[in-house]
Coordinates of C-alpha atoms in Angstrom, one line a residue:
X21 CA 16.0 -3.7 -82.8
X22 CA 17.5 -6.6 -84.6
X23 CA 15.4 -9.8 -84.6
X24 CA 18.3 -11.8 -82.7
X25 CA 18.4 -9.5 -79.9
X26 CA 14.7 -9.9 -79.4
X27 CA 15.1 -13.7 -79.7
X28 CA 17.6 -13.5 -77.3
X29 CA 15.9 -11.5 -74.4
X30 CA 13.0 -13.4 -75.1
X31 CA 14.2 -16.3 -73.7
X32 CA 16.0 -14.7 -70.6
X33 CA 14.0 -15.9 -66.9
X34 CA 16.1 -14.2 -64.1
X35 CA 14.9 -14.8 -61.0
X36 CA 15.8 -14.9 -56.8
X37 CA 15.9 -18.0 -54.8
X38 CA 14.7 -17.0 -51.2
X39 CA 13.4 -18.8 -48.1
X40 CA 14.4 -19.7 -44.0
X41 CA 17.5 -20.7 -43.3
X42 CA 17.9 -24.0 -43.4
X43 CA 14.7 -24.7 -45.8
X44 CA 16.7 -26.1 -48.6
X45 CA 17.3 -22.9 -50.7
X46 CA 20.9 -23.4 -51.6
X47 CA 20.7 -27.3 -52.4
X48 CA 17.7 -26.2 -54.7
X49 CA 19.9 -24.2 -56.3
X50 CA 22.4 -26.8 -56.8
X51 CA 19.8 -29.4 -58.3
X52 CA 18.7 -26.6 -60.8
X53 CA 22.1 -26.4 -61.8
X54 CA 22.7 -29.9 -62.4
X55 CA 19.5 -29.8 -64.6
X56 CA 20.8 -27.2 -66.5
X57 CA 24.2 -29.1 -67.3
X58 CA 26.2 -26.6 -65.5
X59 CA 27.5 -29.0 -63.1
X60 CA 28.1 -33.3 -62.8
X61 CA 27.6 -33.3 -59.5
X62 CA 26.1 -32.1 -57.1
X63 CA 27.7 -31.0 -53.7
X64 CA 27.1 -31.4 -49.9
X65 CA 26.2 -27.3 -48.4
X66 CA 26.8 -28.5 -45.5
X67 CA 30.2 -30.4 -46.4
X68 CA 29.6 -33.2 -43.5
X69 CA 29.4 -36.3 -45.3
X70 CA 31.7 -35.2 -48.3
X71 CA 34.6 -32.9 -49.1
X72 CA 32.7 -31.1 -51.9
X73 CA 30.5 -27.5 -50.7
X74 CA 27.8 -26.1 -52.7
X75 CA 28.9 -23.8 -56.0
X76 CA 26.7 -20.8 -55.0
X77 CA 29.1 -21.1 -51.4
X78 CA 32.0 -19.8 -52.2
X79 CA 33.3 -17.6 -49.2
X80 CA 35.6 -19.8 -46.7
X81 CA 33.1 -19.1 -43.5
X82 CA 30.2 -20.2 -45.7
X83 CA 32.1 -23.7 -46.0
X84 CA 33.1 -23.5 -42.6
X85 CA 29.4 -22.9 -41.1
X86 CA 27.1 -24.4 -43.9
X87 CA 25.3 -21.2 -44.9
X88 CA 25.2 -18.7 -47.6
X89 CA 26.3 -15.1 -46.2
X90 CA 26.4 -13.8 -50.0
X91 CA 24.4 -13.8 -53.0
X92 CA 25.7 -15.5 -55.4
X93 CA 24.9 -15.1 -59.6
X94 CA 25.0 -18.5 -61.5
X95 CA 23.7 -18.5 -65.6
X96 CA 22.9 -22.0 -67.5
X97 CA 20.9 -22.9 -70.1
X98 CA 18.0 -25.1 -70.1
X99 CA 15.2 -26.7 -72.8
X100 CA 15.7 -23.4 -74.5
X101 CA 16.1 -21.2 -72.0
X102 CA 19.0 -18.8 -70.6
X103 CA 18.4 -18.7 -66.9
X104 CA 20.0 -16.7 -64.8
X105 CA 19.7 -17.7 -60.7
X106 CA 20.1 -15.7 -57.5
X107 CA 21.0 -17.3 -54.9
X108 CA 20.3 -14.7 -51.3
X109 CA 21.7 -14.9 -48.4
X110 CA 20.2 -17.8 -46.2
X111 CA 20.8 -15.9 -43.0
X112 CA 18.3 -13.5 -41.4
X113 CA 21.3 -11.4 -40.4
X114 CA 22.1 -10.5 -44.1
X115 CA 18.4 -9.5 -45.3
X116 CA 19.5 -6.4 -46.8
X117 CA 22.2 -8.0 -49.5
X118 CA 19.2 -10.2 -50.0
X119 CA 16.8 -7.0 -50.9
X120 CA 19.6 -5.6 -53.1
X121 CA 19.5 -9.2 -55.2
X122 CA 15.7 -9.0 -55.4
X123 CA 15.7 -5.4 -57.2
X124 CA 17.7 -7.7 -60.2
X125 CA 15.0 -9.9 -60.1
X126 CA 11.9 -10.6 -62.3
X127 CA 10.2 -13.0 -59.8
X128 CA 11.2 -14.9 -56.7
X129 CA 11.1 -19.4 -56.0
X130 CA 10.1 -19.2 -52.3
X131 CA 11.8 -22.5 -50.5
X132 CA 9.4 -23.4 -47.3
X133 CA 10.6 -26.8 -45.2
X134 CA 8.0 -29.2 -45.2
X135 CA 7.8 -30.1 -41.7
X136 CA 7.9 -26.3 -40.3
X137 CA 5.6 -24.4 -42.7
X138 CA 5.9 -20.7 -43.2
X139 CA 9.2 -19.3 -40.7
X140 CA 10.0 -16.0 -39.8
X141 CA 12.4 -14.9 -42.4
X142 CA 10.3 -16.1 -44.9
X143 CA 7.8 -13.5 -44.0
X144 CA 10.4 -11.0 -44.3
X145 CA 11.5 -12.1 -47.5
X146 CA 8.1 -12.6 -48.9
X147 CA 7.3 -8.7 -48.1
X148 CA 10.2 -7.2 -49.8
X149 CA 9.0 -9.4 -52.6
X150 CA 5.1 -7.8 -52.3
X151 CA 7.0 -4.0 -52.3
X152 CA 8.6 -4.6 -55.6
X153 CA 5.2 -6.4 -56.9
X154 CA 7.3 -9.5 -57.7
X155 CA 5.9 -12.7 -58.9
X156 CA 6.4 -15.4 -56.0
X157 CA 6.2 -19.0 -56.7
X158 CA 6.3 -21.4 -53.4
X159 CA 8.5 -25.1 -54.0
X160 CA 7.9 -27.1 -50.8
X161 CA 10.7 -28.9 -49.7
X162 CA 11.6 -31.7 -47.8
X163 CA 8.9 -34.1 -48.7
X164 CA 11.2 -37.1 -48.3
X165 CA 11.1 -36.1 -44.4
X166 CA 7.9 -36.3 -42.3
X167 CA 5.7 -33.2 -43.0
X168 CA 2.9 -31.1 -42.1
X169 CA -0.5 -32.1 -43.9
X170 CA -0.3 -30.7 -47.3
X171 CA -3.4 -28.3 -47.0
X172 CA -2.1 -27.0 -43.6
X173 CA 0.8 -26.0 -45.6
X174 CA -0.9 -24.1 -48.4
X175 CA -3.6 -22.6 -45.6
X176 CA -0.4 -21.4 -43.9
X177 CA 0.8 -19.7 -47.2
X178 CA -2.1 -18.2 -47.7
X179 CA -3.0 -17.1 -43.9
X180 CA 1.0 -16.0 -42.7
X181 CA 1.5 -14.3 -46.1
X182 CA -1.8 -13.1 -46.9
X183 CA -1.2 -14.6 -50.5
X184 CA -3.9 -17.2 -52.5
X185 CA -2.0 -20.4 -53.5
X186 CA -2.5 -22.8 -56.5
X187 CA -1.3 -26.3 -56.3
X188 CA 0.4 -27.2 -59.7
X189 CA 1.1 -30.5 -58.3
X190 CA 0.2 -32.8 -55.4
X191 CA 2.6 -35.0 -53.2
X192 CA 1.7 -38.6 -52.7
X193 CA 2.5 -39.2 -48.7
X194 CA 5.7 -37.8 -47.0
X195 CA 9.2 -39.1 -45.1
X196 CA 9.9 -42.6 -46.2
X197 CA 6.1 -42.7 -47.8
X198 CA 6.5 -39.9 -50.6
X199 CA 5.9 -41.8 -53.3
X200 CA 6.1 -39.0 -56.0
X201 CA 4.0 -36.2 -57.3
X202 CA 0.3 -36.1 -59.6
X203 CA 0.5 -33.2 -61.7
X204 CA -2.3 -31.5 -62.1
X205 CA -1.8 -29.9 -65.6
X206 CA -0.9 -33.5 -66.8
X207 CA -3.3 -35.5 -64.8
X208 CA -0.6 -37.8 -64.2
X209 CA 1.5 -39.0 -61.5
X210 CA 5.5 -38.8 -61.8
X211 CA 7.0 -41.2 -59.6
X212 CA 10.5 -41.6 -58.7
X213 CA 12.9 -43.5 -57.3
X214 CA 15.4 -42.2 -54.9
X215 CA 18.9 -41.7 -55.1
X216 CA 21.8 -40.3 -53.7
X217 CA 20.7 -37.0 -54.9
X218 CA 23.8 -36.1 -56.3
X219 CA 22.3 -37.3 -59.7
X220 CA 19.4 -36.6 -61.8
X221 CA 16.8 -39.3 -61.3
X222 CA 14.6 -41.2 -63.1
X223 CA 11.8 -40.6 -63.1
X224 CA 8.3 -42.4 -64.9
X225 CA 4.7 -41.3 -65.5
X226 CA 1.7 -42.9 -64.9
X227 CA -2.3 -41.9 -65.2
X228 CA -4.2 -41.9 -62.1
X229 CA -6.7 -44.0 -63.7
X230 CA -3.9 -46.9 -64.7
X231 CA -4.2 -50.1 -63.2
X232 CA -0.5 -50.4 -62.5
X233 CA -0.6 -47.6 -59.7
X234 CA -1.9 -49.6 -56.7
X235 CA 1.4 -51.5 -57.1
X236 CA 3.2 -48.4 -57.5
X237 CA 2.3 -46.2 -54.4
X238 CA -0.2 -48.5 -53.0
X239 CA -4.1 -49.3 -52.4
X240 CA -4.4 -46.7 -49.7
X241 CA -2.5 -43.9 -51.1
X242 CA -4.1 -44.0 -54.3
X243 CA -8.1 -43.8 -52.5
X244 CA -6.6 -41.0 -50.5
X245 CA -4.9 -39.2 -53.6
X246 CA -8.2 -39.4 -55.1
X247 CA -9.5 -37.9 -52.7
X248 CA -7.7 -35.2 -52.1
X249 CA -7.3 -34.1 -55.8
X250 CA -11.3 -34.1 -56.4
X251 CA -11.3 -31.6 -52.9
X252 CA -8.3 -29.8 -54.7
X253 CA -10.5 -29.6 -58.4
X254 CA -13.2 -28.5 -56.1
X255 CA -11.6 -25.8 -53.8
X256 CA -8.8 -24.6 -54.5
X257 CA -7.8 -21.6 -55.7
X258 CA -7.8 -22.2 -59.7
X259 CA -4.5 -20.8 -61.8
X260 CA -4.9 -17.2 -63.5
X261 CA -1.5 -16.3 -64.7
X262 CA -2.2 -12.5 -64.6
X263 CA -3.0 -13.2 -60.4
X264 CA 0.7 -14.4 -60.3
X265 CA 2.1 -11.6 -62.4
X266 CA 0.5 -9.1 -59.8
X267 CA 1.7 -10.7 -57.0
X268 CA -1.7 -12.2 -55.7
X269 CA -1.4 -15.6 -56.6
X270 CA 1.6 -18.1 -55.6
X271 CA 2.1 -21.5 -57.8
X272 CA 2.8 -24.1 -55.3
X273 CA 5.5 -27.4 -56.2
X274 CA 6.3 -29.8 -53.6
X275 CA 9.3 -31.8 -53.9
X276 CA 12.9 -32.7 -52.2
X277 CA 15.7 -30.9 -53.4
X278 CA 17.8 -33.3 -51.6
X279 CA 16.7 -36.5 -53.3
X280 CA 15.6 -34.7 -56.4
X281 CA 11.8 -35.8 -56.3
X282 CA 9.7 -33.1 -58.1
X283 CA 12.7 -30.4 -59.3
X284 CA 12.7 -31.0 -63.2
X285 CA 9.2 -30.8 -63.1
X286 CA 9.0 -27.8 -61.0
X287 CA 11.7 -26.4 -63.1
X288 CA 10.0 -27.4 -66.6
X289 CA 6.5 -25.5 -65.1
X290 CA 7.9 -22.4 -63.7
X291 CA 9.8 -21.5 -67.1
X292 CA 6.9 -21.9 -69.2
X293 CA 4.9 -19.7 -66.5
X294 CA 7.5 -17.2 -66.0
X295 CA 8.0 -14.0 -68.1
X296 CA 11.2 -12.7 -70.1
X297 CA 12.8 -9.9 -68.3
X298 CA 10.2 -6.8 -67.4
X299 CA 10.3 -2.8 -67.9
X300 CA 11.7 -1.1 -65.0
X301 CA 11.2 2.5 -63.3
X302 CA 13.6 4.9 -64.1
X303 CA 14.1 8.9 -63.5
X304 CA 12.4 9.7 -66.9
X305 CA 9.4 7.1 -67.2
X306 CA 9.9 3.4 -68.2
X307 CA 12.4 1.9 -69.9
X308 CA 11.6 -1.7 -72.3
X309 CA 13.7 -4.6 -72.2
X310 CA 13.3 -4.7 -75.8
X311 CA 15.0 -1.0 -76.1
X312 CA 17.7 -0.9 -78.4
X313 CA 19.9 0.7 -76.1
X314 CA 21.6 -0.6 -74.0
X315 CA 21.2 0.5 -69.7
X316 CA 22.1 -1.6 -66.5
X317 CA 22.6 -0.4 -62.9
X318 CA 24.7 -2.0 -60.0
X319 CA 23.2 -3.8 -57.6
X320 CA 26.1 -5.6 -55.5
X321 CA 29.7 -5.2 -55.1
X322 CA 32.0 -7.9 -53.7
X323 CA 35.8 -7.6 -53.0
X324 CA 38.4 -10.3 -52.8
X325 CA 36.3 -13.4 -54.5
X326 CA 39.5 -14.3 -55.9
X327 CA 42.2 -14.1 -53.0
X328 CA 45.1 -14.5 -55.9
X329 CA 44.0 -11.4 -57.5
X330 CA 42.8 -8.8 -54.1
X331 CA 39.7 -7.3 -57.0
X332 CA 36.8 -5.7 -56.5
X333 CA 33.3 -6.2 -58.9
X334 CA 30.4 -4.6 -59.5
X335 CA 27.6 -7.2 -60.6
X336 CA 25.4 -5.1 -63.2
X337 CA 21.4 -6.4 -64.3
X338 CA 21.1 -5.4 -67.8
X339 CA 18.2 -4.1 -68.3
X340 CA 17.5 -3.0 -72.1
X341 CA 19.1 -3.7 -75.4
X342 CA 22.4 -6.1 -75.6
X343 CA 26.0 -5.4 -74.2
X344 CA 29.2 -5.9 -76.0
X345 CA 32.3 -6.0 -75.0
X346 CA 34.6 -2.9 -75.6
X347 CA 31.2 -0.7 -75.7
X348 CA 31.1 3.0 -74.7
X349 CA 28.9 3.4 -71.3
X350 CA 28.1 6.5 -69.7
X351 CA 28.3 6.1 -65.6
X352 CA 25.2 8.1 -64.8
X353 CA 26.6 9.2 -61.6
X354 CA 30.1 10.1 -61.8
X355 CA 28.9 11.9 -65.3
X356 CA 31.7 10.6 -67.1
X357 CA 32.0 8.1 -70.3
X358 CA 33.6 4.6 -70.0
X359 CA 34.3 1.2 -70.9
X360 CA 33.4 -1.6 -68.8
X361 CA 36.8 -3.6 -68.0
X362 CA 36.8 -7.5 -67.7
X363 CA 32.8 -7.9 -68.1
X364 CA 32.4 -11.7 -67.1
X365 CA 29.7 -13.9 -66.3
X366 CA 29.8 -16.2 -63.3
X367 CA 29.0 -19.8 -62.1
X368 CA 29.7 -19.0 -58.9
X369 CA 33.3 -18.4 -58.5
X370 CA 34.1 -19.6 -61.8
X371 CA 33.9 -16.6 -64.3
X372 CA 33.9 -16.8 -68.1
X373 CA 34.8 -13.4 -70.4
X374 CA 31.4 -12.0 -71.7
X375 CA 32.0 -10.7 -75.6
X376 CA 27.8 -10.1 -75.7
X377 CA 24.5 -10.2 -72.8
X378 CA 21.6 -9.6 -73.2
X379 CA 18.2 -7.4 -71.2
X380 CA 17.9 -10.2 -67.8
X381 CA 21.0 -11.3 -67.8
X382 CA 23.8 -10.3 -64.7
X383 CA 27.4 -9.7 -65.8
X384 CA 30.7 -8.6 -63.6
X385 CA 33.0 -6.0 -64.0
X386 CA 36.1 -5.0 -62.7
X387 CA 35.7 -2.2 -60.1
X388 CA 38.4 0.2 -59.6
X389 CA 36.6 1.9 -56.7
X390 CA 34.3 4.4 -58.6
X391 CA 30.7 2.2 -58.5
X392 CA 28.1 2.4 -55.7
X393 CA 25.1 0.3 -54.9
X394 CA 22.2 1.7 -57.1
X395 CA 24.7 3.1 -60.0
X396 CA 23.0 3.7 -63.7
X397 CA 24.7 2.9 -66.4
X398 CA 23.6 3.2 -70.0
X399 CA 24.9 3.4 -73.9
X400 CA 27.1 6.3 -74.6
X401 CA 25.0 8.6 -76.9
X402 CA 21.3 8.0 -76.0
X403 CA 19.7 10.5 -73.6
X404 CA 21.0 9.4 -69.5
X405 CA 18.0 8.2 -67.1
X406 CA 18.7 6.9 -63.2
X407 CA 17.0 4.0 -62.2
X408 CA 15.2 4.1 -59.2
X409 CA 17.7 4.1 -56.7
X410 CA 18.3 1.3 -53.9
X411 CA 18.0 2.2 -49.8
X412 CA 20.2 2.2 -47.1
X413 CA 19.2 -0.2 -44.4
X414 CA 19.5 1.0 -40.9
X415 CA 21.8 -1.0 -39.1
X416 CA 20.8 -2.0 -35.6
X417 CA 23.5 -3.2 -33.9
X418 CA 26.9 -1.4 -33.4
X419 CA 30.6 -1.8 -32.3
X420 CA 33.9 0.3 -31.9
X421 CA 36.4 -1.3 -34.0
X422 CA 40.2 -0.8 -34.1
X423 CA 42.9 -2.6 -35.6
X424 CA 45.8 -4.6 -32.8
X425 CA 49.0 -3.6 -35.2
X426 CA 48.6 0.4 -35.3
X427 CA 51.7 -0.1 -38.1
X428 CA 48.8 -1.5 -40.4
X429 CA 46.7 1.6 -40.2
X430 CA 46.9 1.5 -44.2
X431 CA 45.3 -2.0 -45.0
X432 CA 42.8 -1.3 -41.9
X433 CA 41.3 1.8 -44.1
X434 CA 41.1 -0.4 -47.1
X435 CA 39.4 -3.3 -46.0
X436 CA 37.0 -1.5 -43.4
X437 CA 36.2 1.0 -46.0
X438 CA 35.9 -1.7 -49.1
X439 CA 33.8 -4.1 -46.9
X440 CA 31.2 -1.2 -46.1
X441 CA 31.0 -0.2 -49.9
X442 CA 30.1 -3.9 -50.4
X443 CA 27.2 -2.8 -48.4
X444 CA 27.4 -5.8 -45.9
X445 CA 28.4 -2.9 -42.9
X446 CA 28.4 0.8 -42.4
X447 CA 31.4 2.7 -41.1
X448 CA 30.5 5.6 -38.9
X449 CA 33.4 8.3 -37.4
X450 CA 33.2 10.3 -35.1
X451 CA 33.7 14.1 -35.9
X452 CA 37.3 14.8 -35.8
X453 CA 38.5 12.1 -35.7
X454 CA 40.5 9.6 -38.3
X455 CA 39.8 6.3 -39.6
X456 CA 42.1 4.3 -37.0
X457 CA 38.9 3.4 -35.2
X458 CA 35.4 3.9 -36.2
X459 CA 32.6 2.7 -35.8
X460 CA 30.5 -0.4 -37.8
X461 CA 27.1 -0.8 -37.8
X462 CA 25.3 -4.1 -39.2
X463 CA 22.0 -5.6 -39.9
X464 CA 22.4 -8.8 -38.0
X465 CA 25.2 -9.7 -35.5
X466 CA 26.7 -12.1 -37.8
X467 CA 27.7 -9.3 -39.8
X468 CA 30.3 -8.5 -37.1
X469 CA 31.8 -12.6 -37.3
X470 CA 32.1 -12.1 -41.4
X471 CA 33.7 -8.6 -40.9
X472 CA 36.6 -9.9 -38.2
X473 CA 37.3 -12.9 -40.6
X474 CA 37.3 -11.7 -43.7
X475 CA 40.0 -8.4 -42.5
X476 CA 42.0 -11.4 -40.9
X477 CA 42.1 -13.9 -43.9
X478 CA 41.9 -10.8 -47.0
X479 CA 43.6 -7.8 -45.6
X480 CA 45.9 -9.6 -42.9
X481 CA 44.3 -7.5 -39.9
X482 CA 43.6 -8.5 -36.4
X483 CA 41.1 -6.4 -34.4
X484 CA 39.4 -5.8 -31.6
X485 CA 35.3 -5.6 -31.9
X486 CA 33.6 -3.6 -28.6
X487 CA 30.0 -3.9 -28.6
X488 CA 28.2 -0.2 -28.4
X489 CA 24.5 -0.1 -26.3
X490 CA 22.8 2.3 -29.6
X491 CA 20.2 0.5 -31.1
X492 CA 18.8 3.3 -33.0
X493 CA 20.2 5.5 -36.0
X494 CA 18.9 8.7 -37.6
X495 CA 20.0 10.8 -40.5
X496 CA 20.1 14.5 -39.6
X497 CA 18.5 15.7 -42.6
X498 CA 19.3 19.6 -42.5
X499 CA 22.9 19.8 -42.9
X500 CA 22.8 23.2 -42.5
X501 CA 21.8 23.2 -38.4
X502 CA 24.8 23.7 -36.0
X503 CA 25.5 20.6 -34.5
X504 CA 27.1 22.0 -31.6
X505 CA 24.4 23.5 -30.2
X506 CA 21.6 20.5 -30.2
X507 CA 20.7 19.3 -26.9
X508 CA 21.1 15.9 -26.6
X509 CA 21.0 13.4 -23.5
X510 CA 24.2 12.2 -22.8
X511 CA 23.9 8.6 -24.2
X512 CA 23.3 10.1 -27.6
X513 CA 26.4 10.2 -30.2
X514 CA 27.3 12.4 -32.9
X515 CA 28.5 10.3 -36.1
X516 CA 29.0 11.1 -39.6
X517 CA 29.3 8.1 -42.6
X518 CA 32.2 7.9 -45.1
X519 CA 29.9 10.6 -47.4
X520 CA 30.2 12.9 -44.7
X521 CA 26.3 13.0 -44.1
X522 CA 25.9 13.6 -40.1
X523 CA 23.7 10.9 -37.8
X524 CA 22.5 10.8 -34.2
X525 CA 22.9 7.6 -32.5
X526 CA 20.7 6.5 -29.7
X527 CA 20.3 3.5 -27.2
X528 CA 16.4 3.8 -26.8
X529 CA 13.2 5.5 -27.9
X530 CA 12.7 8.0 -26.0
X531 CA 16.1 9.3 -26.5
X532 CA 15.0 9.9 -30.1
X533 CA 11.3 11.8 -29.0
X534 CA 13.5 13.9 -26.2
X535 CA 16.5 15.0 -29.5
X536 CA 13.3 15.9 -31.2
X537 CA 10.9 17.7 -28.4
X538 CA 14.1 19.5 -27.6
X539 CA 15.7 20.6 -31.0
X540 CA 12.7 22.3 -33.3
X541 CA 15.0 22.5 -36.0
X542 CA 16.1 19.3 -36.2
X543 CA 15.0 16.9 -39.0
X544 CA 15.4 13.0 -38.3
X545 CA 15.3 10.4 -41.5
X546 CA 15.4 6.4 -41.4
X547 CA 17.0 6.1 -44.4
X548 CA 20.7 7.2 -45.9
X549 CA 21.1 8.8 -48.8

């Protein structure tokens, strides 16, 4: 492989921003940004004080409600580096676009609020990290609020997420107190002075052992600092970079994203700590970054995210060799040879043409309905692999949805059926009938709110959602039984999904033991296919 190329993936970091709603996640991700040059200014996520919303937001209910329903793929460059960010879904209710993201990953920031320690979508987050063994470093927000004690919050890390924690730095007080940071690398303290936030900061740097830091953060703070870093020398779990890389070992940063105490540093840190993008698992063994072939698969497909246009992309993680535009590619799946149209990278909604990317990076390209979640696609003429494929989720809440205006049958098929390729619902029919009203499945009830605006404000549809008691889905895994004759109780549905696979829906447990107990033949899966 050319000695560019290997430069080039060498200095790739891709990696997933994940946390609680509400931590601090997205306005990280903004701050990171406005490190990296991308952007001037920073914006409100909320929007309340100012007219400006977040970059990574782009969909109109994320302004609206001040959350991130989406993932969203920003790439800057930094002291050297080309980073490319994933910014997940905030919202528990979208947990499975948020899995998706992490399969593009190479390691994970984990945003925890100061003041409320380790929340319950950070556990979930934090375990789909552990199944795909990715590296998790912890940045601890909201210092410039009032917070818990520092070692209550690593000693919640480690005891909620079953994960050893490192302090890389060490905040000095909290709320209107937080003085700054002592890095522990350094030995020095970085103190700041706050802003507006919508600027990078000053910020200076001071030994602990100067005289000038009493009248810089104080008598008492500094006797208690000392303190606490000799118990942290003496204590704490001490760095081993192979501990992170497997997963068992979490670098901790406290800062505010908000008032940008402690990001460059925390940026600077996790860069240098990081690795370039990893091997990954395919059909046929491993596959190296470094390869000089070039392979990526799909691991998200959005519609409409530019309303003057009505497209549909396919985001792609490259994950060998180097892409260039007007290449050959062989679409693993539909067995057929290609080119990839209008590959474009993305700061937010703002896309630039891609002539060349590299192993870790994420491009765009211009769906025209023949890519799935999970696709594999590699260089025309080297021998096809699959990469391990991506799972279906099973939804757990349902509803009967039909359009008002039966005259606009046609753009109710193509939005229902172009959202739920997305992934972000499932469509579900029932045998013999047509696509005029079906049935959607979701995750999280939110789901169902995103679905019934984005029809109205993309495809021009009014509809009419009625909730469904199932709570339970299965996969009839022998095709081959006669579906007729199961015995079923009488609150149990026949469905099939836009594949034509059959499914059994049920409103309770026992439902599922009695299809079971009362239908030898029948085999039940979790999962799609």
């Amino acid at each position: 492989m050319a000695g560019n190329n290997q430069k080039e993936i060498d200095k790739r970091r891709t990696f997933a921003i994940i946390s609680h709603p509400d931590a601090g996640k997205t306005t990280l991700t903004e701050k990171l940004l406005l490190y990296g040059g991308a952007i001037a200014l920073a914006g409100s996520v909320k929007g309340k004080k100012t007219a400006k919303h977040a970059v990574s937001d782009w969909m109109e209910i994320e302004k609206q409600r001040g959350i991130s329903v989406t993932s969203s793929v920003m790439q800057f460059q930094y002291d050297g580096y080309c980073i490319n960010i994933l910014d997940t879904p905030g919202h528990q209710d979208f947990s499975e676009d948020t899995y998706r993201t992490l399969m593009a990953a190479d390691s994970a920031v984990m945003v925890i609020d100061a003041s409320k320690g380790v929340e319950a979508q950070t556990r979930k987050l934090f375990k789909v990290c552990m199944l795909r063994h990715i590296p998790v470093f912890t940045f601890i927000n909201k210092m410039d609020r009032e917070a818990k004690d520092s070692f209550d919050l690593l000693a919640d890390i480690e005891t909620e997420l079953g994960i050893e924690t490192c302090p890389i730095n060490w905040p000095i007080g909290s709320g209107k107190e937080f003085k700054g940071v002592y890095d522990r690398i350094r030995k020095e303290i970085i103190s700041f002075t706050p802003g507006s936030g919508q600027r990078e900061v000053e910020a200076t740097s001071i030994d602990l052992a100067d005289a000038g830091l009493d009248a810089l953060i104080g008598a008492d703070k500094r006797g208690k600092l000392v303190e606490e870093i000799e118990l942290l020398d003496g204590a704490s779990h001490e760095f081993d970079m192979e501990l992170v890389r497997a997963g068992q070992l979490s670098p901790v940063f406290f800062g505010s994203a908000l008032t940008n105490f402690g990001v460059e540093p925390f940026l600077k840190e996790f860069l240098r700590m990081t690795t370039s993008p990893l091997p990954r698992e395919t059909d046929s063994g491993t596959i190296d970054p470094f390869s000089p072939y070039f392979t990526a698969f799909v691991f998200k497909i959005q519609a409409n995210m530019n309303k003057a246009h009505r497209d549909r992309v396919a985001f792609m993680r490259i994950c060998s060799g180097k892409f260039e535009k007007g290449m050959d590619v062989y679409h693993v799946q539909e067995n057929k040879r290609m080119r990839l149209s209008q590959p474009q990278q993305l700061m937010a909604q703002d896309r630039s043409i891609v002539d060349e990317a590299y192993a870790g990076d994420i491009i765009s390209v211009f769906d025209p309905g023949v890519f799935s979640i999970g696709d594999t696609i590699c260089e025309a003429g080297m021998e096809p692999i699959a990469f391990q494929g991506i799972p279906t989720f099973a939804p757990e809440h349902f509803a009967r949805l039909r359009q008002v205006d039966t005259l606009k049958r046609k753009q109710f098929i193509k939005g229902t059926t172009q959202i739920a390729q997305e992934g972000a619902i499932q469509i579900f029919q029932e045998p013999g009938k047509g696509m005029e009203e079906v049935i959607v499945g979701v995750v999280g009830v939110l789901q169902f709110d995103v679905l019934e605006h984005r029809l109205n404000n993309e495809y021009n549809i009014d509809i009419r959602l009625e909730g469904l008691p199932y709570q339970y889905i299965r996969w009839i895994e022998n095709e081959e039984i006669d579906l007729s004759s199961l015995q079923l109780t009488s609150d149990t549905k026949i469905i099939q999904d836009l594949k034509g696979n059959h499914l059994l829906l049920f409103t309770n447990e026992w439902n599922i033991t009695w299809a079971v107990d009362h239908n030898k033949e029948l085999r039940l899966s979790e999962s799609g296919r």
